[in-house]
PDB file of C-alpha atoms in Angstrom:
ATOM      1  CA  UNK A   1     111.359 109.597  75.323  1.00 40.00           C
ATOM      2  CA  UNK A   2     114.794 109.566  76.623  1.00 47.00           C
ATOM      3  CA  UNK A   3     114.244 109.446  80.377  1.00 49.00           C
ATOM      4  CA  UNK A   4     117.925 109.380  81.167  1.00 47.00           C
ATOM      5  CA  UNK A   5     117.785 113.098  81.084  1.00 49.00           C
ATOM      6  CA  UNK A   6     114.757 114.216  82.465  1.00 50.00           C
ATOM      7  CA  UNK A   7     113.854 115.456  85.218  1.00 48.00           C
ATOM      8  CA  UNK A   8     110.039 115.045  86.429  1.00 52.00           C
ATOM      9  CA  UNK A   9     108.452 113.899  90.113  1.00 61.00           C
ATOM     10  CA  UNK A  10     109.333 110.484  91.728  1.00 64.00           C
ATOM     11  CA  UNK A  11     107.171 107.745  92.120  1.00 63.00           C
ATOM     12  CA  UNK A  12     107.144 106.268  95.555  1.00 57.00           C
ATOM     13  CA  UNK A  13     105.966 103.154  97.166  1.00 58.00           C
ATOM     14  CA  UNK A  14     103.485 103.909 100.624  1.00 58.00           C
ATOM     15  CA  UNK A  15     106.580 104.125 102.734  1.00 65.00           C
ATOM     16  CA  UNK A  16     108.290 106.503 100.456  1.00 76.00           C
ATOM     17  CA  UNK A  17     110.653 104.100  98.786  1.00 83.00           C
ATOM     18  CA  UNK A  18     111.853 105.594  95.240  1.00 85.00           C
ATOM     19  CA  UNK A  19     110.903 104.062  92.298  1.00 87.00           C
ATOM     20  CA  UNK A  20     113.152 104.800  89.385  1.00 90.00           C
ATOM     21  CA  UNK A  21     114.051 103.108  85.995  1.00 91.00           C
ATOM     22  CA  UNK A  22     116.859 103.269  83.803  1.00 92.00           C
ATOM     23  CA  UNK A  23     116.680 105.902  81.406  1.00 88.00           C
ATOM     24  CA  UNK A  24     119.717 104.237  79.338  1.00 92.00           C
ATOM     25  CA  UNK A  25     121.990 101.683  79.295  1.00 94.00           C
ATOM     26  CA  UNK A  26     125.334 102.017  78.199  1.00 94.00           C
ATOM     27  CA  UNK A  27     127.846  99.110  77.627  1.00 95.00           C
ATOM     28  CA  UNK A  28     131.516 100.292  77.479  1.00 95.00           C
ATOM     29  CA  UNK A  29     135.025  99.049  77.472  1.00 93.00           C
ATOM     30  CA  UNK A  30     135.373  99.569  81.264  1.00 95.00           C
ATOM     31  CA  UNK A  31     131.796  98.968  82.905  1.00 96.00           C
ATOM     32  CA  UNK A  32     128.257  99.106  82.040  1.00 96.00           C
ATOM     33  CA  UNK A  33     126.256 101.950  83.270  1.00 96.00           C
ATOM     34  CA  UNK A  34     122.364 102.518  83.893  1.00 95.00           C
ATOM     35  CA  UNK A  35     120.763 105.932  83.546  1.00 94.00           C
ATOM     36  CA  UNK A  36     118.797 107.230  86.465  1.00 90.00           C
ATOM     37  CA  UNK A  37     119.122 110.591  85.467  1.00 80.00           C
ATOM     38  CA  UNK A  38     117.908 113.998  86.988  1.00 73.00           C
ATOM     39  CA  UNK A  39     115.982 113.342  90.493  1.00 75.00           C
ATOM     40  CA  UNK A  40     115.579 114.670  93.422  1.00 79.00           C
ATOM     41  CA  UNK A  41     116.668 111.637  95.774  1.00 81.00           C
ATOM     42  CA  UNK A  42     117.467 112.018  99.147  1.00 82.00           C
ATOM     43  CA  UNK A  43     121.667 111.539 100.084  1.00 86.00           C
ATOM     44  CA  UNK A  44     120.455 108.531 102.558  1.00 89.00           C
ATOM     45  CA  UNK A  45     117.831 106.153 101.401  1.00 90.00           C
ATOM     46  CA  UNK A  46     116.738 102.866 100.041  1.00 92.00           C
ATOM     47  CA  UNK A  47     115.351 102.855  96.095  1.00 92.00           C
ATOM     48  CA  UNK A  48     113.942 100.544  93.907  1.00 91.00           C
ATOM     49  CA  UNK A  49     115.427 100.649  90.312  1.00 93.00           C
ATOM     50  CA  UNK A  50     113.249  98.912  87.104  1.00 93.00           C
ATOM     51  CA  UNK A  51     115.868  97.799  84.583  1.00 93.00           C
ATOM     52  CA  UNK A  52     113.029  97.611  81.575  1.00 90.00           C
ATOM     53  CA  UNK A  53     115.774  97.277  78.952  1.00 88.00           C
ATOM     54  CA  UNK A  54     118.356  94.702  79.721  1.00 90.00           C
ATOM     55  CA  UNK A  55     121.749  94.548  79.746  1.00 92.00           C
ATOM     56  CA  UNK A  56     122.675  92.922  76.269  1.00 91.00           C
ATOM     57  CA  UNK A  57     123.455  89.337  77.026  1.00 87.00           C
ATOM     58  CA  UNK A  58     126.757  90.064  74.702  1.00 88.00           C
ATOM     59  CA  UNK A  59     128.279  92.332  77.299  1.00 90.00           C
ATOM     60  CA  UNK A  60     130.618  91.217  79.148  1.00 93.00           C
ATOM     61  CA  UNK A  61     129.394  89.347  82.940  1.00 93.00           C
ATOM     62  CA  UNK A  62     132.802  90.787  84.744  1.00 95.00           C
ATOM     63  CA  UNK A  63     132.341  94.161  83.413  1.00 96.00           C
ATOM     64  CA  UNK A  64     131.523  96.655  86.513  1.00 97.00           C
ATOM     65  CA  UNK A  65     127.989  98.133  87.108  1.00 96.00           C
ATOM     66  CA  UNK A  66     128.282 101.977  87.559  1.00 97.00           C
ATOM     67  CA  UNK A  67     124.507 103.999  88.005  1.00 95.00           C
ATOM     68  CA  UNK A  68     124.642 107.563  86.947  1.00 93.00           C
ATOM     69  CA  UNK A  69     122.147 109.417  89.199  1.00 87.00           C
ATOM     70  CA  UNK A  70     121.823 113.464  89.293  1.00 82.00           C
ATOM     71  CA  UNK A  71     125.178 113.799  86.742  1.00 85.00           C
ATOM     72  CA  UNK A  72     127.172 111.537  89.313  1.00 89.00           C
ATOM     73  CA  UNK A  73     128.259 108.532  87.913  1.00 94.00           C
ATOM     74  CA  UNK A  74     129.137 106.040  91.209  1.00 95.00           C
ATOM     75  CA  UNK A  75     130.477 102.372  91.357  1.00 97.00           C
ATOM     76  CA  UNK A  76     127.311  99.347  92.590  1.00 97.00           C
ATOM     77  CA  UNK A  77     129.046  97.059  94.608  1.00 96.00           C
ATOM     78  CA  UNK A  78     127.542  93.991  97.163  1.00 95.00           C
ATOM     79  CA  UNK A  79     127.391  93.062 100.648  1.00 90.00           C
ATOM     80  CA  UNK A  80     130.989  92.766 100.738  1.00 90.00           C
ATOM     81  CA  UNK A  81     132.268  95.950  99.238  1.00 92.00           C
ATOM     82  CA  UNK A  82     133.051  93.875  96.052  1.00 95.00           C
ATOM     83  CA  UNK A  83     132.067  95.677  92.518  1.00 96.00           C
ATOM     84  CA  UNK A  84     128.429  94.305  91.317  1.00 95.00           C
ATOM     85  CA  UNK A  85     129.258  93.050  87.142  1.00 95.00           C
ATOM     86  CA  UNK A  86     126.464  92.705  84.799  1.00 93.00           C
ATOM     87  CA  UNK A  87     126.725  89.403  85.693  1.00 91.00           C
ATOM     88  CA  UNK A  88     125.385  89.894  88.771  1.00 90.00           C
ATOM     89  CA  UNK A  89     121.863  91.807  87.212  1.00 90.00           C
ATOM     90  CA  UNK A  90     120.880  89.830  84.055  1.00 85.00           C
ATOM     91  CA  UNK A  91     117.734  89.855  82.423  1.00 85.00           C
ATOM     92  CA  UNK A  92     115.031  92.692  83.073  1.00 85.00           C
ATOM     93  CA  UNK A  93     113.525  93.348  86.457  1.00 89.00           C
ATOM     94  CA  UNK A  94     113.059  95.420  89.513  1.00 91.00           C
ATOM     95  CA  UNK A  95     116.018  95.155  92.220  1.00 93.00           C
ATOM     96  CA  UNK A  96     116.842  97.057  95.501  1.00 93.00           C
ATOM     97  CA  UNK A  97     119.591  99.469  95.677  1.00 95.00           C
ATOM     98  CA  UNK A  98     120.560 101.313  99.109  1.00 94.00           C
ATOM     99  CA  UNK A  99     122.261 104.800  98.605  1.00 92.00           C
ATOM    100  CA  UNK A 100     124.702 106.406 101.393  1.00 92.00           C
ATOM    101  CA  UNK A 101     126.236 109.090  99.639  1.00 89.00           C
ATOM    102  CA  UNK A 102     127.854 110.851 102.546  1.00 91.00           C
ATOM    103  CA  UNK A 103     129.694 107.669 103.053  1.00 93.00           C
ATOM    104  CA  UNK A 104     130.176 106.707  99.323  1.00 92.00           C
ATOM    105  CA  UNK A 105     127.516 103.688  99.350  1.00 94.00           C
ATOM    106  CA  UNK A 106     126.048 102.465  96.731  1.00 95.00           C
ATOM    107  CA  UNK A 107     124.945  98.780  97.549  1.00 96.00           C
ATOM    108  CA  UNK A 108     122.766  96.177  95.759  1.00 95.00           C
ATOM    109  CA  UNK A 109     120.511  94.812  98.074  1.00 93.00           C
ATOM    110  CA  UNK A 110     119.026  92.326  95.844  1.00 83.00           C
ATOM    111  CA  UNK A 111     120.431  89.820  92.998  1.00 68.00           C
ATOM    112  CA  UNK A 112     118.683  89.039  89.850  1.00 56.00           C
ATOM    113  CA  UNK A 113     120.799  86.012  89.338  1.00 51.00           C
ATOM    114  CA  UNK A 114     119.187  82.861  89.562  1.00 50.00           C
ATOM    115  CA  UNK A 115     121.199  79.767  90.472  1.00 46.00           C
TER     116      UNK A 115
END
């Protein structure tokens, strides 16, 4: 089932954190992108984003992370402002994303990379 498309309920945590995984993963020429798909998130909000598939350890590290959530395809960046790479997620795992859209953030909260 492609769950990049759908759209179906939300699965919180008890303090109403959303739980979402990656419908898709797409590696391009300009930036890798992970499928949320269709939800109904709210605009301001922390979520928690299961990458079950990941990204294929032949993509390239510096390529940009985009996430495509309700049709809107948006830009993952750090604590700094600077773009988040597929460097910066490898492997599979769960990681912590916060979402600001009125003010166009879209920040990892937690690294997968290990040192």
């Amino acid at each position: 089932m492609d769950m990049g498309n759908s759209c179906f309920n939300i699965t919180t945590n008890a303090g109403g954190v959303p739980y979402l995984a990656v419908g898709n993963v797409t590696v391009g020429t300009e930036a890798v992108d992970l499928a949320l798909g269709f939800r109904r998130i709210q605009p301001v909000g922390y979520m928690t984003v299961r990458l079950a598939t990941p990204i294929p350890a032949d993509a390239t590290a510096t390529l940009p992370v985009t996430l495509t959530l309700n049709g809107t395809t948006r830009n993952l960046t750090l604590y700094d402002g600077t773009q988040a790479t597929a460097g910066d997620l490898t492997g599979g795992g769960v990681f912590l994303v916060f979402n600001d859209r009125f003010n166009g953030i879209l920040q990892l909260m937690s690294q997968t990379v290990t040192a």
